[in-house]
Structure formats: structure tokens, C-alpha cells
mmCIF file of C-alpha atoms in Angstrom:
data_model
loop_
_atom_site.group_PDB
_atom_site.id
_atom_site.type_symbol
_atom_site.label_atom_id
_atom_site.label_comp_id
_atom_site.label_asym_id
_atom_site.label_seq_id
_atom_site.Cartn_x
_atom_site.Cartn_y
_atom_site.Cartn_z
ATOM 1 C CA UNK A 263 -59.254 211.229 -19.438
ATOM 2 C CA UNK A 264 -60.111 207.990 -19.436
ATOM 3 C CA UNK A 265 -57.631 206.972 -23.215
ATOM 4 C CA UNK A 266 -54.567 209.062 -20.561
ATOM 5 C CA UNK A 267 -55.080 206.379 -17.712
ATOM 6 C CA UNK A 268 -55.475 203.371 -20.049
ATOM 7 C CA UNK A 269 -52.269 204.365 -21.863
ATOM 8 C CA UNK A 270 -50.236 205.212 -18.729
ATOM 9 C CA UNK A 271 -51.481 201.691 -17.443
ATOM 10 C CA UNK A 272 -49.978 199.875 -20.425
ATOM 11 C CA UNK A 273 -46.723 201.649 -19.891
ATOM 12 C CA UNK A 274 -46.443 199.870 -16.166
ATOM 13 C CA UNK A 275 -46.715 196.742 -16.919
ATOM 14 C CA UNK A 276 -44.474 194.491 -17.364
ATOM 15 C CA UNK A 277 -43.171 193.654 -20.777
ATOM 16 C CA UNK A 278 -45.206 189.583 -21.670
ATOM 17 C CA UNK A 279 -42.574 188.313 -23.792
ATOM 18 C CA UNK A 280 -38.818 187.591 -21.844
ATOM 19 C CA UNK A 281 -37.582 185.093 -24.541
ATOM 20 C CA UNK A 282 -36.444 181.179 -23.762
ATOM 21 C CA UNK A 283 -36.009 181.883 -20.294
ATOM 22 C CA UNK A 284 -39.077 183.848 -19.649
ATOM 23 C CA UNK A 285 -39.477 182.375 -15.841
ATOM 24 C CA UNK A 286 -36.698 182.548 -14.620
ATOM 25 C CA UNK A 287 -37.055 186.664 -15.484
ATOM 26 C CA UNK A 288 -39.970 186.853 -13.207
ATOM 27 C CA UNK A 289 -38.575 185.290 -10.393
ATOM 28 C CA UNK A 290 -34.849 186.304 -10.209
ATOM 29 C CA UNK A 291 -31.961 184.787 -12.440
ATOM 30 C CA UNK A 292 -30.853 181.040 -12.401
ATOM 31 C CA UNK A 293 -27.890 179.753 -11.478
ATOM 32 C CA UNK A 294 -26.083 178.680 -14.557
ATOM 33 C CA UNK A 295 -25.841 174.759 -15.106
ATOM 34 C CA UNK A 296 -23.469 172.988 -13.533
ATOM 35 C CA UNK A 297 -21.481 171.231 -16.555
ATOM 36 C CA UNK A 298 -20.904 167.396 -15.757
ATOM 37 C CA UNK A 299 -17.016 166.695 -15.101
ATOM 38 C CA UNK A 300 -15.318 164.774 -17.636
ATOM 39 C CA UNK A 301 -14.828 161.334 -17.822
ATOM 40 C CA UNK A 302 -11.666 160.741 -16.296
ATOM 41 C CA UNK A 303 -9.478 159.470 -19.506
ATOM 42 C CA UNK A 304 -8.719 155.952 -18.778
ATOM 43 C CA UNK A 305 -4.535 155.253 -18.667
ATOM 44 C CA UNK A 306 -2.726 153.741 -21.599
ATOM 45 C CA UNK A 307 -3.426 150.079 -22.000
ATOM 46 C CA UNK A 308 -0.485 148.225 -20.553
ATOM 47 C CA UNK A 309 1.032 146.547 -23.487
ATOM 48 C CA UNK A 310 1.573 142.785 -23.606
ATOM 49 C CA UNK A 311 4.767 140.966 -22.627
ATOM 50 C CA UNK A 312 6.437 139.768 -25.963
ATOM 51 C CA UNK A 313 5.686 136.249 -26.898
ATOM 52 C CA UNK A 314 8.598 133.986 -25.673
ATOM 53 C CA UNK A 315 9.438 130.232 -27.103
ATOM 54 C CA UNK A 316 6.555 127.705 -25.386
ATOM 55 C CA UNK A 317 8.761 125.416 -23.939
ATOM 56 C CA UNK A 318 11.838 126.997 -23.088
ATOM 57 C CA UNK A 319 12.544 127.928 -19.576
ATOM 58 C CA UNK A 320 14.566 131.311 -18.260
ATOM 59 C CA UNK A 321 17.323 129.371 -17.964
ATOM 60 C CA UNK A 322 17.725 128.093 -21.909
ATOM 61 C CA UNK A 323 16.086 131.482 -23.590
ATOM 62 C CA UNK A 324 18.449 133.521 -21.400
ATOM 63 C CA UNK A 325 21.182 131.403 -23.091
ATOM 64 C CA UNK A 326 20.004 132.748 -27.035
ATOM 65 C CA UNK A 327 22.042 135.258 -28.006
ATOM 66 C CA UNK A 328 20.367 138.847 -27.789
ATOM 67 C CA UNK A 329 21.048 139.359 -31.545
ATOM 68 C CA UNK A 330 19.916 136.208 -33.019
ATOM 69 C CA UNK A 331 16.050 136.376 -34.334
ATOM 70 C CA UNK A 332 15.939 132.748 -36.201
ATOM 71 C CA UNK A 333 15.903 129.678 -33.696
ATOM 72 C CA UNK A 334 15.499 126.420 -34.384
ATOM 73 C CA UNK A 335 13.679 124.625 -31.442
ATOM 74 C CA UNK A 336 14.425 120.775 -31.181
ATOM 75 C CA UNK A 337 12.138 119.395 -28.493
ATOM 76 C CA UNK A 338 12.818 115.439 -27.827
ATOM 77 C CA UNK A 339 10.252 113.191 -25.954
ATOM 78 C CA UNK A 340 12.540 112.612 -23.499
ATOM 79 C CA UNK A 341 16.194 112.080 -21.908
ATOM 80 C CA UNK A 342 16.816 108.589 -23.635
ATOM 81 C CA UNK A 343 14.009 108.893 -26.762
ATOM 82 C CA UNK A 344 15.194 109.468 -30.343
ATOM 83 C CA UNK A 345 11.984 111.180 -31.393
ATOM 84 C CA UNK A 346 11.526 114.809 -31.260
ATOM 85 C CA UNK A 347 10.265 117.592 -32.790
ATOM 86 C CA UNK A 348 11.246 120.647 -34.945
ATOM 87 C CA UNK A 349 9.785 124.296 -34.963
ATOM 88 C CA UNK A 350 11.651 127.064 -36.589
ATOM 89 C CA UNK A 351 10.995 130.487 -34.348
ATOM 90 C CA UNK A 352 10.964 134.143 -36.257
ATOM 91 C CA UNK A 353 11.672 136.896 -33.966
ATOM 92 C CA UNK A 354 9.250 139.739 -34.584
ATOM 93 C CA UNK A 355 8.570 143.125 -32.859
ATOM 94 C CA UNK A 356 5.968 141.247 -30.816
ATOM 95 C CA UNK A 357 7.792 138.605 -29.625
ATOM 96 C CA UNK A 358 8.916 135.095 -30.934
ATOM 97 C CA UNK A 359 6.344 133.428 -33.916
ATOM 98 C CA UNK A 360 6.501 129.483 -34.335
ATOM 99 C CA UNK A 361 6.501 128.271 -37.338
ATOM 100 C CA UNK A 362 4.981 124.813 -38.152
ATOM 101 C CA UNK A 363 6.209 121.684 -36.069
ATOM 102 C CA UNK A 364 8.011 119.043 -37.868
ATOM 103 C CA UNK A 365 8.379 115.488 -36.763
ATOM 104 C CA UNK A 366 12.266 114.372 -36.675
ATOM 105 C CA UNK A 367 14.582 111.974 -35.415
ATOM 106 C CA UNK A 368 17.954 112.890 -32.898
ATOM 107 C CA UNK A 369 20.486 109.966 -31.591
ATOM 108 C CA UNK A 370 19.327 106.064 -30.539
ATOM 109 C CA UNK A 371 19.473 106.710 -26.907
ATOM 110 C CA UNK A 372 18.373 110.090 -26.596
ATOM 111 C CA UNK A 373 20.336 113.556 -25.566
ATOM 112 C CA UNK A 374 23.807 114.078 -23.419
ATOM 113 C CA UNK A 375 25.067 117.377 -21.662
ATOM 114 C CA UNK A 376 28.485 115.716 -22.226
ATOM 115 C CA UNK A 377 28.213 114.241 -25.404
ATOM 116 C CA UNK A 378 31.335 112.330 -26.008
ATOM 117 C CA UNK A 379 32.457 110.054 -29.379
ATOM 118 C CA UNK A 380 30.471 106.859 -29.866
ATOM 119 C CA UNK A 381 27.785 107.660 -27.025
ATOM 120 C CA UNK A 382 24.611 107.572 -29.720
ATOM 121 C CA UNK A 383 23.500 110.401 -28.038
ATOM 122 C CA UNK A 384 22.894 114.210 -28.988
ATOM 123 C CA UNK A 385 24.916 117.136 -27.342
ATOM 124 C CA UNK A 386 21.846 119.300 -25.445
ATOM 125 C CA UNK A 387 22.364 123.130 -25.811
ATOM 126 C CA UNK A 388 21.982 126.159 -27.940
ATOM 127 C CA UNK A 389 24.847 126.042 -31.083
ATOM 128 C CA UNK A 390 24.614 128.686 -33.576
ATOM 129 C CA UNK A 391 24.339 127.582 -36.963
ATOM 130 C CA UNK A 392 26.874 128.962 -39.427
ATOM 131 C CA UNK A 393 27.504 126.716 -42.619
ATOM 132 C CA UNK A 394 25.161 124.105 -44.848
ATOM 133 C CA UNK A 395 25.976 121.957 -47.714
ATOM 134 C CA UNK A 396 25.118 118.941 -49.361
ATOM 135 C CA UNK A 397 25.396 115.906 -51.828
ATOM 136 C CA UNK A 398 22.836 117.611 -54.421
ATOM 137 C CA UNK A 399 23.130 121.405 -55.599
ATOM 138 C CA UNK A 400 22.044 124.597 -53.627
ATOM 139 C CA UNK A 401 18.383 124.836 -53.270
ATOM 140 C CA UNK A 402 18.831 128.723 -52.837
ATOM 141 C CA UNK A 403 20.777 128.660 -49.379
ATOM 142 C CA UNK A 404 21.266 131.453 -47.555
ATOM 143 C CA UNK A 405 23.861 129.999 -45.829
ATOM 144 C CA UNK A 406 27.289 129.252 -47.340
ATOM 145 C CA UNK A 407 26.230 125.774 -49.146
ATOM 146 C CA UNK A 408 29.121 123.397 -50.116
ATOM 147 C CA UNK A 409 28.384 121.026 -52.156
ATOM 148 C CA UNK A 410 30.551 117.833 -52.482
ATOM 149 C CA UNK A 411 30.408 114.437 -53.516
ATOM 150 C CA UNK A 412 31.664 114.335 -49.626
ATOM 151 C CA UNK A 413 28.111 114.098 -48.241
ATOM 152 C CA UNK A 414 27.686 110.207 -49.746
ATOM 153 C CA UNK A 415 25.653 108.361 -47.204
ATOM 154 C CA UNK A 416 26.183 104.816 -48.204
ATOM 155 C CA UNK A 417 24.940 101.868 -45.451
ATOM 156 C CA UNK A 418 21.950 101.371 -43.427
ATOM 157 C CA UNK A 419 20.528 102.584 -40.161
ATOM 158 C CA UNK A 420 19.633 101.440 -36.778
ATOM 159 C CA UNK A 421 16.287 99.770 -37.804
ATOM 160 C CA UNK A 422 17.490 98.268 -41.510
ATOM 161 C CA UNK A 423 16.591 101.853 -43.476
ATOM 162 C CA UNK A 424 18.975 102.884 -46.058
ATOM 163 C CA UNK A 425 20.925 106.008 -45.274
ATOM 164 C CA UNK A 426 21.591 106.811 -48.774
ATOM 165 C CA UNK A 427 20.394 110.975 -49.712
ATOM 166 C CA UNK A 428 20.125 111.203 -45.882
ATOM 167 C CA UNK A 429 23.163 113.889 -46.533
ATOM 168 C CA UNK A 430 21.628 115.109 -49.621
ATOM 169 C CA UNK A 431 21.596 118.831 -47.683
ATOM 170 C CA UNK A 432 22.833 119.437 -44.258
ATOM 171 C CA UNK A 433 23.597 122.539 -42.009
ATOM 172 C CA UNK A 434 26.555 122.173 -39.547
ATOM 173 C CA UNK A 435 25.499 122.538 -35.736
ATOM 174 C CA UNK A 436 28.320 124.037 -34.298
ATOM 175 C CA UNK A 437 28.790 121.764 -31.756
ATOM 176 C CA UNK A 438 32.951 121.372 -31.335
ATOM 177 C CA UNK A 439 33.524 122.639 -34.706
ATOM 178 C CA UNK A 440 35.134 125.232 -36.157
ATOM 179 C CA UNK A 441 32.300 127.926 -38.192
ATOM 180 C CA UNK A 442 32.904 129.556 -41.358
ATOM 181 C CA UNK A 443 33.679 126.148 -42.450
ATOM 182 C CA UNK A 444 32.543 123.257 -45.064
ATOM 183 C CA UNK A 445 30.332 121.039 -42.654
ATOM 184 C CA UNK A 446 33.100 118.347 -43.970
ATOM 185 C CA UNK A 447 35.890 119.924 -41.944
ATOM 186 C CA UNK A 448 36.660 117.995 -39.315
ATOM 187 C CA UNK A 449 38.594 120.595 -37.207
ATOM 188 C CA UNK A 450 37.564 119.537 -33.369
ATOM 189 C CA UNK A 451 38.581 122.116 -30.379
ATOM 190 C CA UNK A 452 36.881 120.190 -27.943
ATOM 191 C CA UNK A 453 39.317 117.302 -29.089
ATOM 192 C CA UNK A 454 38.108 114.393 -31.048
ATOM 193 C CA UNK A 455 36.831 112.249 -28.368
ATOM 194 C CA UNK A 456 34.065 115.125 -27.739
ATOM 195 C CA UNK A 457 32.417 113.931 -30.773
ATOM 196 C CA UNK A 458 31.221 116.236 -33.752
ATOM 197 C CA UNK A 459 29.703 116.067 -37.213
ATOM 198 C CA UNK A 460 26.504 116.709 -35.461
ATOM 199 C CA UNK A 461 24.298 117.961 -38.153
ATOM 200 C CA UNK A 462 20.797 118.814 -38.989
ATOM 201 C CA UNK A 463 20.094 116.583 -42.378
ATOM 202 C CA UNK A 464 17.245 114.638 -44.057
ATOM 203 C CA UNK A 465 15.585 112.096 -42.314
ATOM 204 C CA UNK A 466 15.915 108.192 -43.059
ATOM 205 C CA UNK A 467 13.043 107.240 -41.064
ATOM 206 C CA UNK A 468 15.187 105.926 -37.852
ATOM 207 C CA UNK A 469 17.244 107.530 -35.267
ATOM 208 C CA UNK A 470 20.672 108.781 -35.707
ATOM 209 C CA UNK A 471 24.039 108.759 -34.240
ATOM 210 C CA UNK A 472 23.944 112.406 -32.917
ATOM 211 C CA UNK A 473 22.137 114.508 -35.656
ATOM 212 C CA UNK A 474 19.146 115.552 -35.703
ATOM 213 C CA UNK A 475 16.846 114.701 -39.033
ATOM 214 C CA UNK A 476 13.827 116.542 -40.702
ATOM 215 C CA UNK A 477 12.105 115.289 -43.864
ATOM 216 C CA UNK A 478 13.835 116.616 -47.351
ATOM 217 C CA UNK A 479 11.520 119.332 -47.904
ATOM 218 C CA UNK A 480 11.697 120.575 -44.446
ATOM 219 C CA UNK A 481 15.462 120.801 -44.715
ATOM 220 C CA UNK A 482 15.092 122.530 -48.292
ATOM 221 C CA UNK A 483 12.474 124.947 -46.083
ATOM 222 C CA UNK A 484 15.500 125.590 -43.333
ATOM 223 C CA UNK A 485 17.930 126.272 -45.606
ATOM 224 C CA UNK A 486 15.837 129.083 -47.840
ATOM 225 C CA UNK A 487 14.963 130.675 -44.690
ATOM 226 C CA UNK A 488 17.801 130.539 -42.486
ATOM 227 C CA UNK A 489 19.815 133.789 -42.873
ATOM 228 C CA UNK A 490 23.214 134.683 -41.576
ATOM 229 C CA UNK A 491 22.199 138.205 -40.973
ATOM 230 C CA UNK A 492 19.613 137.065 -38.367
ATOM 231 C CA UNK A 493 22.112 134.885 -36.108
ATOM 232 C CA UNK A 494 20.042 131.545 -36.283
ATOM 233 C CA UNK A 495 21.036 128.857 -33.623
ATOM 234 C CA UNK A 496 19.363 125.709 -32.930
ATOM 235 C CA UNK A 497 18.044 125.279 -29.196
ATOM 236 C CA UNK A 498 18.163 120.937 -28.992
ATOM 237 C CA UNK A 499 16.993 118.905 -25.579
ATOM 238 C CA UNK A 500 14.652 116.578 -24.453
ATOM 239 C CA UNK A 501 11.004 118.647 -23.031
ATOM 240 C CA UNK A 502 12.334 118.280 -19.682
ATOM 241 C CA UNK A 503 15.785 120.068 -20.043
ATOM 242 C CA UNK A 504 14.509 122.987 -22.184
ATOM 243 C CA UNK A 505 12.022 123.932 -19.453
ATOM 244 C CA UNK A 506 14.604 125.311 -16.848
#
């Protein structure tokens, strides 16, 4: 009798082992665990504004033509200075990229919006820039290069320098001229009292009639990387008309 009641005992009680979650089995199920809400996923990073050209106002980079990814930046010192400086600009997907800045001479008394024959001064605004050429062979232009015994620079400048090589390689601003040309042509449609023959050449150390004038390996540096299939202009002014 008594092995009967010990082994009927046994069978009522409870089972001791209820696995991982054994107390929550003696007191009623748990809830299941609240998972923690995601993170919300933070929006797309607003990309940056392309780089623009430092310097140049809405006014002047509104006035570069949409397909043109080469510009060459003139910056003079001011209105009536004939110092300035030169940076050539690469479009890229990002925005504009400067290149190095060159020191450089424009005309004796500075810059003109109506540049006119005799003046000494350098016709502001954005020219594309279509033909070179020079007194010495092609350096590997990509622009149509003439080259003629034409470019002679014989004389002296406006502080005693000698001009001679100053034409030794040029490219033709197209400033009332007419493109697709030798930079010797000396077709005007503005009329010749308008001026022209406004070039970018090598510098002679002094200021120029209307040019503007970068050192002879600078020039060499233009004219390798200039290409017609990129629309280069020149954007020329003194600091204070290139910011509007």
C-alpha cells in the first residue's frame, strides 16, 4: 500500500524541468517582447551645389556659354591697372576646377566696356577663343596654329622692354574678329575704329596695348590644353566688373 500512494504521488506533481522559460510556465505565459522600432533611415544627403568660378558674379557666369567647359579667367587689379591675373577653369561633373594662377599683364590704362582703336585699354567681356598661331612652330596646339613669319614683334614697350618673341605664340580673342581665321586676319565687323588684334601672347614684362600676356611656358600650357571640342572662351575684367 504504501509503494501505490508514493507512486500515484509522483504522478501529480508537476513535471521540475520546463526548459529556458521555466517561470514563466508556473505563473502563466509572457507576453512576447516588444521588438524596438527601427531607426528611422535618415534621407539622402542633399548633394552639394557645383563649384562655380570664385570671382565671377551671376551676371558674367550667366554670360558663358552652356556648352563651353574650358574658361580662361582674366582678373585685373582694377578699372585703370595693367596687372592681372590668369587661371584656366576645367569644367567637371562637380562643378568648375581652377587651375593654377598666373601673373600677366592687359593694356597701360586698364579695361574698357567700349574699347575703341588707340584707347590702351582692354575690351571687358567673355570672347570665345577659336584660332592660335605664332612666330615659332606648333608646340602641339589644339587649336588651329598658324604659323608665320607675320607674328615679328620688333620695338620696345611702354617701360623700355623689348617686344621681340612677345608673338612667339598667340591665340586670337575674338573680340571684333572674324573666327576660323589666322589671328593675322584683320577682318573687323565692329569696323576698324572698334579696335582688334586683341590677343592672349607671351609676356614682355610691361603692359600692353589691349592684349593680355602670360609668361612663354604658360602660353605653351594654354595652347596644349585648350581644345575646340570643349568651347573655351576667355572671361577678361578688372575684380570689380567680374563680380556682378
Amino acid at each position: 500500500m504504501i509503494r501505490r500512494r508514493t507512486a500515484v504521488a509522483l504522478l501529480a506533481s508537476p513535471p521540475l524541468l520546463t526548459g529556458c522559460g521555466g517561470g514563466a510556465e508556473a505563473t502563466g505565459r509572457r507576453p512576447p517582447a516588444r521588438r524596438p522600432a527601427p531607426a528611422p533611415t535618415p534621407g539622402a544627403a542633399t548633394p552639394p551645389a557645383p563649384r562655380g568660378i570664385p570671382g565671377l558674379g551671376p551676371g558674367r557666369s550667366a554670360a558663358i556659354p552652356a556648352r563651353c567647359t574650358q574658361a580662361v579667367v582674366v582678373t585685373g587689379r582694377g578699372e585703370n591697372s595693367p596687372l592681372c591675373t590668369v587661371v584656366l577653369h576645367q569644367r567637371t561633373a562637380t562643378g568648375w576646377q581652377a587651375g593654377p594662377a598666373w601673373p600677366a599683364h592687359n593694356a597701360l590704362r586698364g579695361w574698357s566696356a567700349h574699347h575703341v582703336i588707340g584707347d590702351l585699354r582692354s575690351p571687358l567681356g567673355v570672347y570665345t577663343l577659336s584660332d592660335a598661331g605664332g612666330l615659332l612652330p606648333d608646340p602641339g596646339s589644339r587649336l588651329p596654329y598658324h604659323h608665320s613669319g607675320g607674328f615679328h614683334s620688333p620695338g620696345t614697350g611702354f617701360e623700355g622692354e623689348p617686344l621681340e618673341g612677345s608673338f612667339d605664340y598667340v591665340i586670337a580673342i575674338d573680340y571684333n574678329r572674324r573666327p576660323g581665321t589666322s589671328p593675322l586676319d584683320w577682318t573687323r565687323p565692329l569696323g576698324p575704329e572698334r579696335g582688334g588684334g586683341v590677343w592672349l601672347h607671351v609676356d614682355h614684362g610691361g603692359p600692353t596695348h589691349g592684349c593680355v600676356s602670360v609668361a612663354k611656358a604658360h602660353m605653351k600650357d594654354l595652347l596644349r590644353t585648350l581644345d575646340p571640342g570643349r568651347h573655351p572662351v576667355v572671361v577678361m575684367g578688372h575684380a570689380d566688373w567680374l563680380a556682378h
